[in-house]
Structures are given as C-alpha cells and as structure tokens.
PDB file of N, CA, C and O in Angstrom:
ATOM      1  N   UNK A   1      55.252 -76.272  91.228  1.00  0.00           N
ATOM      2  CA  UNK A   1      55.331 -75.273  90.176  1.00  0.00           C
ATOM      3  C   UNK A   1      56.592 -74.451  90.421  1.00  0.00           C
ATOM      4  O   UNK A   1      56.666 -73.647  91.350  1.00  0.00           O
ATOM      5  N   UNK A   2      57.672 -74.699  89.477  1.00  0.00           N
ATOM      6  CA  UNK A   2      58.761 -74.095  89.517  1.00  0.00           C
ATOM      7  C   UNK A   2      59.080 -72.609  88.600  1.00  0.00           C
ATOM      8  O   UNK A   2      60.141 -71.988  88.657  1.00  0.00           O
ATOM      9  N   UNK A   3      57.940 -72.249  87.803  1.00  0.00           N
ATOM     10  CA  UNK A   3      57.531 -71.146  87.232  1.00  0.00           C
ATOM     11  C   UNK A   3      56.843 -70.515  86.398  1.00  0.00           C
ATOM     12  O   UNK A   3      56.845 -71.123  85.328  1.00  0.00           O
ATOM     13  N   UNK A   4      55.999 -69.190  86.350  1.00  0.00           N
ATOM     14  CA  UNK A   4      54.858 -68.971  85.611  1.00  0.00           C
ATOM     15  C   UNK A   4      54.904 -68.009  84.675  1.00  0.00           C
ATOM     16  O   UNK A   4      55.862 -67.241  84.752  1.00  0.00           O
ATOM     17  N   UNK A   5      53.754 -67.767  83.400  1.00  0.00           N
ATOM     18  CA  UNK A   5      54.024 -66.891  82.663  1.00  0.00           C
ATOM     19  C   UNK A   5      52.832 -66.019  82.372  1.00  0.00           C
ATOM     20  O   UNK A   5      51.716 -66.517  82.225  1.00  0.00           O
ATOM     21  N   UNK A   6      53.081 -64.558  82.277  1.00  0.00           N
ATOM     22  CA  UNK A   6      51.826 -64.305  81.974  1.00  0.00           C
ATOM     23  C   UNK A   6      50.484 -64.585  81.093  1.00  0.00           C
ATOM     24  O   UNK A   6      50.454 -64.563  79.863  1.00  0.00           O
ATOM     25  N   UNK A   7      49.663 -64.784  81.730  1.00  0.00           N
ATOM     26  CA  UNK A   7      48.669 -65.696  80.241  1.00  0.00           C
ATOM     27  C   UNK A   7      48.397 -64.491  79.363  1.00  0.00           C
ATOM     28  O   UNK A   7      48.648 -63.311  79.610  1.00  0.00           O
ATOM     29  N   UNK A   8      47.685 -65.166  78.003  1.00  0.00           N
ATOM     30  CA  UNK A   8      47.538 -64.578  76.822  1.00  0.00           C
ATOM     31  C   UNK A   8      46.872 -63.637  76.920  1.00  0.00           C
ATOM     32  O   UNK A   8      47.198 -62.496  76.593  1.00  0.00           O
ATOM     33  N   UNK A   9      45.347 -64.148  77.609  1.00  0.00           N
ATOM     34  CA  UNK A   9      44.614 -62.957  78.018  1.00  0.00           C
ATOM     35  C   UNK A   9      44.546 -62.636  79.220  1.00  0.00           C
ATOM     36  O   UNK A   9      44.475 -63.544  80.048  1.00  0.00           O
ATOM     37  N   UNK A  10      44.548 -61.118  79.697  1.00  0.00           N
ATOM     38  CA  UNK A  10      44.462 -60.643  80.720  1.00  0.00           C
ATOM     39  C   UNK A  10      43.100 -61.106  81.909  1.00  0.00           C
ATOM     40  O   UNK A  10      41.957 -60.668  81.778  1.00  0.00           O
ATOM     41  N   UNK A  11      43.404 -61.789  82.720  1.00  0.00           N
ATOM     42  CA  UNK A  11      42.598 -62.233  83.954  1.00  0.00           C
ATOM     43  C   UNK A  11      42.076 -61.231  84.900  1.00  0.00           C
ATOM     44  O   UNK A  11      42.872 -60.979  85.805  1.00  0.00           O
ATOM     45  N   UNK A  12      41.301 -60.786  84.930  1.00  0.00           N
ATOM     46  CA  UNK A  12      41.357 -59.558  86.269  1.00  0.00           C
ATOM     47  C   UNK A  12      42.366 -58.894  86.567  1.00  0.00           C
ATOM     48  O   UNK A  12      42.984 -58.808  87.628  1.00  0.00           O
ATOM     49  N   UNK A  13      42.567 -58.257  85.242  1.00  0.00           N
ATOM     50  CA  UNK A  13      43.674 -57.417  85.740  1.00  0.00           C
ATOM     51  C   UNK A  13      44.005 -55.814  86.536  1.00  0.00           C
ATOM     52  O   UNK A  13      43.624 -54.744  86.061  1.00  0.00           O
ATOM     53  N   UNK A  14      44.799 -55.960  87.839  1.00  0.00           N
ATOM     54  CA  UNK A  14      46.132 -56.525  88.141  1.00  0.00           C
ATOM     55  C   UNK A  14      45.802 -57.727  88.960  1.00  0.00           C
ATOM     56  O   UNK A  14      46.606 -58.615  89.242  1.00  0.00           O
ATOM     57  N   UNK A  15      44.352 -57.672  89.372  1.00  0.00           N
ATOM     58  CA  UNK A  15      44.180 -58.985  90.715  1.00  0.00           C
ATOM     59  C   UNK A  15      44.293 -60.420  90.325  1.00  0.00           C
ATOM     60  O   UNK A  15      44.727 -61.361  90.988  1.00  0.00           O
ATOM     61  N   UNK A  16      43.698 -60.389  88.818  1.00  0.00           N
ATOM     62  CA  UNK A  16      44.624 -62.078  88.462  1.00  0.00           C
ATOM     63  C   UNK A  16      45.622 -62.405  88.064  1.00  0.00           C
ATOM     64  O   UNK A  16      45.836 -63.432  87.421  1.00  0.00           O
ATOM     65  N   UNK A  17      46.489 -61.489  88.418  1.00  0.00           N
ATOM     66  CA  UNK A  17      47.631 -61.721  88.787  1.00  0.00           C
ATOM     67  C   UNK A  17      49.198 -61.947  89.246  1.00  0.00           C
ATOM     68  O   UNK A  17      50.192 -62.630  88.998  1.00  0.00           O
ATOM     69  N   UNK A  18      48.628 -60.707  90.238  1.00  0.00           N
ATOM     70  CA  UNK A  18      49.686 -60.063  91.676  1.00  0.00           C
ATOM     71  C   UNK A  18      48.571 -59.423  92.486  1.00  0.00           C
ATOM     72  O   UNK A  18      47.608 -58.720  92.182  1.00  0.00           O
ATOM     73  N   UNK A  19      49.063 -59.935  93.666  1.00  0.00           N
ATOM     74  CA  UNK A  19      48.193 -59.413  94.804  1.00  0.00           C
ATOM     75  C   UNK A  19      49.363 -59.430  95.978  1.00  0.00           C
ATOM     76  O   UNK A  19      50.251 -60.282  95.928  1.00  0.00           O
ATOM     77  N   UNK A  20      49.314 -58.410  97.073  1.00  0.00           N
ATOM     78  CA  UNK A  20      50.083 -58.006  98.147  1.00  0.00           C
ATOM     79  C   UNK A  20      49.431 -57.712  99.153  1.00  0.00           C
ATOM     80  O   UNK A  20      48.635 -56.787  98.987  1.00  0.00           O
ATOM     81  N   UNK A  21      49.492 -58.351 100.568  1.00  0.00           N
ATOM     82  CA  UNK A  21      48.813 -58.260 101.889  1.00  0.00           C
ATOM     83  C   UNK A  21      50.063 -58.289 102.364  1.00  0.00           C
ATOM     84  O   UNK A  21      51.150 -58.635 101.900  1.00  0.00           O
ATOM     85  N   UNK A  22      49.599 -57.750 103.630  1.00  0.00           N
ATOM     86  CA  UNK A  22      50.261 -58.535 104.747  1.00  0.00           C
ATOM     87  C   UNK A  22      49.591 -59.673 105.444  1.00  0.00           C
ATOM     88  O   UNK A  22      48.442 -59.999 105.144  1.00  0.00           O
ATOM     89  N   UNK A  23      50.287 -60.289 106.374  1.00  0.00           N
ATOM     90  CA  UNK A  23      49.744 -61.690 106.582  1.00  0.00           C
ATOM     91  C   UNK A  23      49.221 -61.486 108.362  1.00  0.00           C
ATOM     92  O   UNK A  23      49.880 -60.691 109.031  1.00  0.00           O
ATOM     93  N   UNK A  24      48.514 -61.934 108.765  1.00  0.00           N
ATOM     94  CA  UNK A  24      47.959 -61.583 109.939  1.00  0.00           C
ATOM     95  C   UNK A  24      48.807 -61.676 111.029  1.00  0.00           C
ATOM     96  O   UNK A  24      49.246 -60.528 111.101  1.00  0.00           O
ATOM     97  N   UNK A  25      49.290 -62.276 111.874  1.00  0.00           N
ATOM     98  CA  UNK A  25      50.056 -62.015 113.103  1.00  0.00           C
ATOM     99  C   UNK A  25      51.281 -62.301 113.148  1.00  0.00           C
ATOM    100  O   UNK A  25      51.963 -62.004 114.129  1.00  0.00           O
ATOM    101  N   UNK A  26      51.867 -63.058 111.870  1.00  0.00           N
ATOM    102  CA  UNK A  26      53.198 -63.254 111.947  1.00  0.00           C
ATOM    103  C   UNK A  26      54.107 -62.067 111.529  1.00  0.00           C
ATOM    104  O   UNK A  26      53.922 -61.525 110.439  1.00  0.00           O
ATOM    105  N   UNK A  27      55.089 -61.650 112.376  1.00  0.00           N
ATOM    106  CA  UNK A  27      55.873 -60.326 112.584  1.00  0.00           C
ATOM    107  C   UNK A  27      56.981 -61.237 111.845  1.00  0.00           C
ATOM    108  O   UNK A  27      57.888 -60.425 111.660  1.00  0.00           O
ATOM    109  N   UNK A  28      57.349 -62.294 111.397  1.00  0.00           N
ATOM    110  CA  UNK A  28      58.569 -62.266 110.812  1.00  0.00           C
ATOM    111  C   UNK A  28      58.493 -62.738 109.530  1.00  0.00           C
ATOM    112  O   UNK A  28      59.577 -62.624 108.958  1.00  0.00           O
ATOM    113  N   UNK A  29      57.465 -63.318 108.728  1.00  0.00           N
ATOM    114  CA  UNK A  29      56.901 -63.606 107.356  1.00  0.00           C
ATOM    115  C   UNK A  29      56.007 -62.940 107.105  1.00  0.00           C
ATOM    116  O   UNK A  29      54.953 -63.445 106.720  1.00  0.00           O
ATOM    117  N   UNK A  30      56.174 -61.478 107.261  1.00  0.00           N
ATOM    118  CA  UNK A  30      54.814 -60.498 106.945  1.00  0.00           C
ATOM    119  C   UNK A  30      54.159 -60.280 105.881  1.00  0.00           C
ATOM    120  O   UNK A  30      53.139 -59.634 106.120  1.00  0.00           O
ATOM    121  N   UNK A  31      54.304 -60.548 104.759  1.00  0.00           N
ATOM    122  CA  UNK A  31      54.300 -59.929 103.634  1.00  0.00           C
ATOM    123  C   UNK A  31      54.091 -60.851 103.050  1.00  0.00           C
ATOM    124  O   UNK A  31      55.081 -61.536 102.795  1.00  0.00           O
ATOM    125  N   UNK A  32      52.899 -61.282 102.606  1.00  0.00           N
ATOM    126  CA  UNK A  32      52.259 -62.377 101.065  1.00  0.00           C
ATOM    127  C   UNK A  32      52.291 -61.979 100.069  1.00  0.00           C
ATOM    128  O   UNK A  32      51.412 -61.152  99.830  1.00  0.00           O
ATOM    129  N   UNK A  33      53.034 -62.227  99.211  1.00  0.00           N
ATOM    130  CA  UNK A  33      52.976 -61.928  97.914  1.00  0.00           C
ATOM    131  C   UNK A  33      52.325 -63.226  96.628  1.00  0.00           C
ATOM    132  O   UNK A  33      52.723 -64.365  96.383  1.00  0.00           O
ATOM    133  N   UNK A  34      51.301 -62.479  96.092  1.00  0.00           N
ATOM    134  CA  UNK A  34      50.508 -63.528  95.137  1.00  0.00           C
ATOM    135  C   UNK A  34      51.030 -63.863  93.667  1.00  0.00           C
ATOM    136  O   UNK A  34      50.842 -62.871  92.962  1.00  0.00           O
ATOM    137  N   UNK A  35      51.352 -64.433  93.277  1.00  0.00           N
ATOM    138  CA  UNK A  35      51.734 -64.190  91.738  1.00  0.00           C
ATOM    139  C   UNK A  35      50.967 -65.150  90.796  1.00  0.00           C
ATOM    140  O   UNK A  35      51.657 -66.166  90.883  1.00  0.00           O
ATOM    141  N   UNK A  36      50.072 -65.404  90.048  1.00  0.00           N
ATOM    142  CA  UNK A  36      49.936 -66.391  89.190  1.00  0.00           C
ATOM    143  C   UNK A  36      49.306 -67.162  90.192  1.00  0.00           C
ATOM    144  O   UNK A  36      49.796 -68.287  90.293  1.00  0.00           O
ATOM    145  N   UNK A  37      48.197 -66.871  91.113  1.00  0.00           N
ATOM    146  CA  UNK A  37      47.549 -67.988  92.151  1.00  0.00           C
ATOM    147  C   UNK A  37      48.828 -68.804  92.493  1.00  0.00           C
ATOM    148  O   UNK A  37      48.636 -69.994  92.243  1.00  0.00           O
ATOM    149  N   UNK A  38      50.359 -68.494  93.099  1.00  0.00           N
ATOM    150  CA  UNK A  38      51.271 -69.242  93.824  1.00  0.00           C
ATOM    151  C   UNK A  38      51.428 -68.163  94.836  1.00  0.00           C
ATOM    152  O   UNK A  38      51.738 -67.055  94.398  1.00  0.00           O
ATOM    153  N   UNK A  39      51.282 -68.290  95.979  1.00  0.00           N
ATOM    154  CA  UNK A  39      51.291 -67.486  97.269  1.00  0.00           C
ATOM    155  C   UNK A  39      53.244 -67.315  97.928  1.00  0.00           C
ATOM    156  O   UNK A  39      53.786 -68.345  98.327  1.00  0.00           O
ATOM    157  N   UNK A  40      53.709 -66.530  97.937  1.00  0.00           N
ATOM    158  CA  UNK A  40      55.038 -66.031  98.604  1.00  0.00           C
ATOM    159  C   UNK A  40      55.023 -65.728 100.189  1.00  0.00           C
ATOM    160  O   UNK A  40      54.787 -64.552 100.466  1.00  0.00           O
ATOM    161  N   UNK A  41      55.148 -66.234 100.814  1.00  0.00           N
ATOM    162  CA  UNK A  41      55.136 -65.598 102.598  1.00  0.00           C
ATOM    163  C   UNK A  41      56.809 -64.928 102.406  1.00  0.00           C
ATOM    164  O   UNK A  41      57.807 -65.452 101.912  1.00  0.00           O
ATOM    165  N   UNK A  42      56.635 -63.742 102.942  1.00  0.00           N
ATOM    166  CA  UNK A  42      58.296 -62.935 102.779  1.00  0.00           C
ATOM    167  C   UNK A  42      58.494 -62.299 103.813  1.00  0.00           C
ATOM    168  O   UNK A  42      57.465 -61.889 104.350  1.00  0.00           O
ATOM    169  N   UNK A  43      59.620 -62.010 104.396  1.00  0.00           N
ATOM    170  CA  UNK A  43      60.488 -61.533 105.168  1.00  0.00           C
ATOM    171  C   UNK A  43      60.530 -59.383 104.258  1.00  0.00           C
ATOM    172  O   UNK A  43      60.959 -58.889 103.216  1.00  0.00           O
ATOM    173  N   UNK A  44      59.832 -58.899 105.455  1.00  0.00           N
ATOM    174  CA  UNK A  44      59.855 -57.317 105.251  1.00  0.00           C
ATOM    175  C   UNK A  44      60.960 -57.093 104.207  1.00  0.00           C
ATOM    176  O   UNK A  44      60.963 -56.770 103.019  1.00  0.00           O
ATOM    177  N   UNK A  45      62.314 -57.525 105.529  1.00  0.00           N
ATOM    178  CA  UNK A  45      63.012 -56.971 104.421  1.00  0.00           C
ATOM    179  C   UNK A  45      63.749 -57.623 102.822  1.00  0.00           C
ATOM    180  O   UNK A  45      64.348 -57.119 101.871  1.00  0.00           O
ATOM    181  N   UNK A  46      63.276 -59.052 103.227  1.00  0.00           N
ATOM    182  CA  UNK A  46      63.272 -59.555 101.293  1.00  0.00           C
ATOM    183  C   UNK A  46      62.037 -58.952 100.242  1.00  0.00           C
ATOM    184  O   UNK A  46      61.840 -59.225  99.058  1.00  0.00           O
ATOM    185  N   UNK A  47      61.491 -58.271 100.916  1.00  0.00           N
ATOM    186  CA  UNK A  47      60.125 -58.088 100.437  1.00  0.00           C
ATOM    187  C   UNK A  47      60.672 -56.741  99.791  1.00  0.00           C
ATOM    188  O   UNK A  47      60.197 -56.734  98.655  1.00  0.00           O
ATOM    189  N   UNK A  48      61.200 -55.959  99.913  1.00  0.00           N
ATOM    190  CA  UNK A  48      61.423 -54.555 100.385  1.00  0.00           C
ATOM    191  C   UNK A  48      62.854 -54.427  99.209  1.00  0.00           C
ATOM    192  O   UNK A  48      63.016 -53.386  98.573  1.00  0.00           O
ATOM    193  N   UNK A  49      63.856 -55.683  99.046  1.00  0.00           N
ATOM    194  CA  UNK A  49      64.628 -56.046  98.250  1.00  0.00           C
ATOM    195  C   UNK A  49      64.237 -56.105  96.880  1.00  0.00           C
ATOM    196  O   UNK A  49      64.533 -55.302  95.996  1.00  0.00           O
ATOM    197  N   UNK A  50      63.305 -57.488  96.763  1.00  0.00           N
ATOM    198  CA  UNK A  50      62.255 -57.315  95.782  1.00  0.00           C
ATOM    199  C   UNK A  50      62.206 -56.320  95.088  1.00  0.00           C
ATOM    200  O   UNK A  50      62.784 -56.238  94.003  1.00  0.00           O
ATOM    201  N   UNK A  51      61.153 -54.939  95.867  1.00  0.00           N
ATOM    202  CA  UNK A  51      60.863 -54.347  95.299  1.00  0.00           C
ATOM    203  C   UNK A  51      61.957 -53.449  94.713  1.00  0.00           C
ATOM    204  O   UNK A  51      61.777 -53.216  93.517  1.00  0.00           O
ATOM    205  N   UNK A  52      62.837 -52.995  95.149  1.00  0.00           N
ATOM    206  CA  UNK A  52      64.163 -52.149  94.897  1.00  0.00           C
ATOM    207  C   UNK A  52      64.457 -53.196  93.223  1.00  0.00           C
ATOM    208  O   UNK A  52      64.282 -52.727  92.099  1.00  0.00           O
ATOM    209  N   UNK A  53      64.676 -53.873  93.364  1.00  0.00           N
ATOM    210  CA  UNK A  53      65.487 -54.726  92.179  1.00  0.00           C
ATOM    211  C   UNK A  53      64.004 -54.769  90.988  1.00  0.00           C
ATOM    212  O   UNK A  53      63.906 -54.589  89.774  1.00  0.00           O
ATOM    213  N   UNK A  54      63.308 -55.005  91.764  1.00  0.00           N
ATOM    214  CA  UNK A  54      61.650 -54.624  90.374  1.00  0.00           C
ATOM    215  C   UNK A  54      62.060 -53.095  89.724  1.00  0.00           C
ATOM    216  O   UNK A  54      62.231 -52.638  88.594  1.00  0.00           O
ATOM    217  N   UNK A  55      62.098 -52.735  90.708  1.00  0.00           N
ATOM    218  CA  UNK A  55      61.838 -50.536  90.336  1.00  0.00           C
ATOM    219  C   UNK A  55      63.192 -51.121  88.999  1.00  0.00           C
ATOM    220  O   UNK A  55      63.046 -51.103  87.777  1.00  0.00           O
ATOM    221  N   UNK A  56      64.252 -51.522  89.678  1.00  0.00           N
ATOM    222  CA  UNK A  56      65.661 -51.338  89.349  1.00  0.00           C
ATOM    223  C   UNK A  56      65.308 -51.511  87.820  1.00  0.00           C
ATOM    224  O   UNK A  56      65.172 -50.605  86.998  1.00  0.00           O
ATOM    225  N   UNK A  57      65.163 -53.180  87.572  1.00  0.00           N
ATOM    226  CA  UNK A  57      64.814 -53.618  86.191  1.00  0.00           C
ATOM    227  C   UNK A  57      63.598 -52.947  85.762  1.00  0.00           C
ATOM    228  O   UNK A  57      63.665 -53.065  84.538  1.00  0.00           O
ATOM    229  N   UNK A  58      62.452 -52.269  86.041  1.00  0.00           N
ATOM    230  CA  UNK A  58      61.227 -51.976  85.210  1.00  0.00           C
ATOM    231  C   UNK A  58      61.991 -50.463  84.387  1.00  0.00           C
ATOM    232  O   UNK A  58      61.724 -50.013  83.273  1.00  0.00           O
ATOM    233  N   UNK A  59      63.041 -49.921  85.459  1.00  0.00           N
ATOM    234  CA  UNK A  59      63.725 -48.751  84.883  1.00  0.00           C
ATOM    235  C   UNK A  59      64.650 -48.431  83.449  1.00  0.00           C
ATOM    236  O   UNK A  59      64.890 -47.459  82.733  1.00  0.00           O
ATOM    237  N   UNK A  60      64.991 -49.843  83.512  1.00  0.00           N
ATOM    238  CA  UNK A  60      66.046 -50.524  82.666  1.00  0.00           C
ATOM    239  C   UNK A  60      65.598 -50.972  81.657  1.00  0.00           C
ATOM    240  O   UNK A  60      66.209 -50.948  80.589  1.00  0.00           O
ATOM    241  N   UNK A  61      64.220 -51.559  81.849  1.00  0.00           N
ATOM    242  CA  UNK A  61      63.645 -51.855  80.749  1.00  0.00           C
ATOM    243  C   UNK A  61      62.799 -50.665  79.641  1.00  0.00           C
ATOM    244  O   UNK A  61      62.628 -50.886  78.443  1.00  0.00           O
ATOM    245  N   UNK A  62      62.396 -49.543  80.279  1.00  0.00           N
ATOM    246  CA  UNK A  62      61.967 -48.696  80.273  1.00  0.00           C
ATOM    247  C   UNK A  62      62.942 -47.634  79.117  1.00  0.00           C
ATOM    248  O   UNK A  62      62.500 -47.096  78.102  1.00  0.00           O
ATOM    249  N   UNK A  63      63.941 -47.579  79.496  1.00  0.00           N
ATOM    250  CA  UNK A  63      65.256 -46.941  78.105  1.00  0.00           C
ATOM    251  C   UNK A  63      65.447 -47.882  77.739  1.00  0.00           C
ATOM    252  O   UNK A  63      66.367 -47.378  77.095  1.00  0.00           O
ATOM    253  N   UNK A  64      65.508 -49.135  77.410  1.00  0.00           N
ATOM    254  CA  UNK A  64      65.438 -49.686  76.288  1.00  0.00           C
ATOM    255  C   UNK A  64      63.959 -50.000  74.979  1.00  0.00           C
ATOM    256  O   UNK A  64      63.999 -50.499  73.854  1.00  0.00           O
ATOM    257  N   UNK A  65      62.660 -49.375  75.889  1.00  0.00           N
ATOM    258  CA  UNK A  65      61.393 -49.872  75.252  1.00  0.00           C
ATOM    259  C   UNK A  65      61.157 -48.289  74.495  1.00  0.00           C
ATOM    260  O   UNK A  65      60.356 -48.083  73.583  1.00  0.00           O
ATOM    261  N   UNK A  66      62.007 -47.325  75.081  1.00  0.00           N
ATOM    262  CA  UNK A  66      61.701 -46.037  74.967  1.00  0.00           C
ATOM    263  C   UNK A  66      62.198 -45.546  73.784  1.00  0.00           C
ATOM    264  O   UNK A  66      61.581 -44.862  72.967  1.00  0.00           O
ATOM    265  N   UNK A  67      63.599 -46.009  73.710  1.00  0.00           N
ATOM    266  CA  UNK A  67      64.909 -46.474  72.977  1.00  0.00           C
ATOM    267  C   UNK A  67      64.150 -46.793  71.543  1.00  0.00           C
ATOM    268  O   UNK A  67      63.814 -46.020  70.646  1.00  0.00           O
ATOM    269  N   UNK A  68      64.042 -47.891  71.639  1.00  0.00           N
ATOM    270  CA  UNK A  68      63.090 -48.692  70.350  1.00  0.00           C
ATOM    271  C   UNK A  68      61.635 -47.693  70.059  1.00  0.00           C
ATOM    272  O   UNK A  68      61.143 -47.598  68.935  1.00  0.00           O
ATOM    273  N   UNK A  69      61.381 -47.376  70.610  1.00  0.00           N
ATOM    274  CA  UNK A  69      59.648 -46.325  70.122  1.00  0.00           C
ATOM    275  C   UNK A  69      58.767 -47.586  70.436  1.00  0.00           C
ATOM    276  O   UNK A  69      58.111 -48.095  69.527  1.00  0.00           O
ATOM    277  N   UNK A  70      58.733 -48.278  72.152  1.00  0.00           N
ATOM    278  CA  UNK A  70      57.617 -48.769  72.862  1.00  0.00           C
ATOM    279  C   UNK A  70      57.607 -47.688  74.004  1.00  0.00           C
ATOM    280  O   UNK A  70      58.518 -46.956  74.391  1.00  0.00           O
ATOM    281  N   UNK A  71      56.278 -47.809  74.437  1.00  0.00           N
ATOM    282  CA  UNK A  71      55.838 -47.207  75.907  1.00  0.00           C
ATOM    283  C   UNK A  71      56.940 -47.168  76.857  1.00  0.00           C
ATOM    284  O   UNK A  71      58.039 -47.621  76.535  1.00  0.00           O
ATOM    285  N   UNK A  72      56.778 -46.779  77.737  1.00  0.00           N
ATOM    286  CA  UNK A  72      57.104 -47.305  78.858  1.00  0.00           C
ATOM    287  C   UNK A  72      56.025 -47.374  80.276  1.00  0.00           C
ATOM    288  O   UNK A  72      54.957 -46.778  80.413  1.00  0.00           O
ATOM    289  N   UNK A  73      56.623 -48.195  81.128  1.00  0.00           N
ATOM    290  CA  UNK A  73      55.456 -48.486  82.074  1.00  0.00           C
ATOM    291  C   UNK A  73      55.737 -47.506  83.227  1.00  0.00           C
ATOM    292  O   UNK A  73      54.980 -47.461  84.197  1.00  0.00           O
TER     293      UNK A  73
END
C-alpha cells in the first residue's frame, strides 16, 4: 500500500484513523505512528519533523479555509 484516503464515513473517529504510541524498548524507532490501519515505526526526531511540517500546513490551510468562509481546524 503506497497510499490512503480518508474514507467517506467516519470510522471511530480519531482512533480509526491515526493513532500514536510509543513503541516498547526500542530507543531508536520510538514512535509508531498509525494511519489508515498502516503502522509507521519513526525516529523521535523524524517524528517531531512530521509534526512541525503538519502544524506548518494545517496553518496554511487554515487562511485559506478562513479566507473562503470554511472553519478552520
């Protein structure tokens, strides 16, 4: 599976689908990230990247949804 989309209807939502642990004893793939039942093992600090560049774009998207007269998240 090279990539997923959100389904139509909402699954348990947020748990069907994104979920975030950490992973039990490994200190250098700490961080599981779930998406769409496909599991991510990540590196802290790709993990940590990730999130910076999520905030980055949800921000971005946010004056433009705001912009138009949608929500923002």
């Amino acid at each position: 599976m090279t990539e997923t989309h959100e389904p139509e209807v909402p699954q348990n939502w947020p748990y069907g689908h994104v979920g975030v642990q950490l992973t039990d004893d490994d200190e250098d793939e700490c961080i599981e990230v779930t998406i769409h039942g496909v599991k991510h093992y990540l590196h802290s600090t790709t993990a940590r990247e990730l999130s910076n560049m999520l905030v980055e774009k949800i921000d971005e998207w946010n004056g433009i949804a705001t912009r138009v007269g949608y929500p923002g998240v």
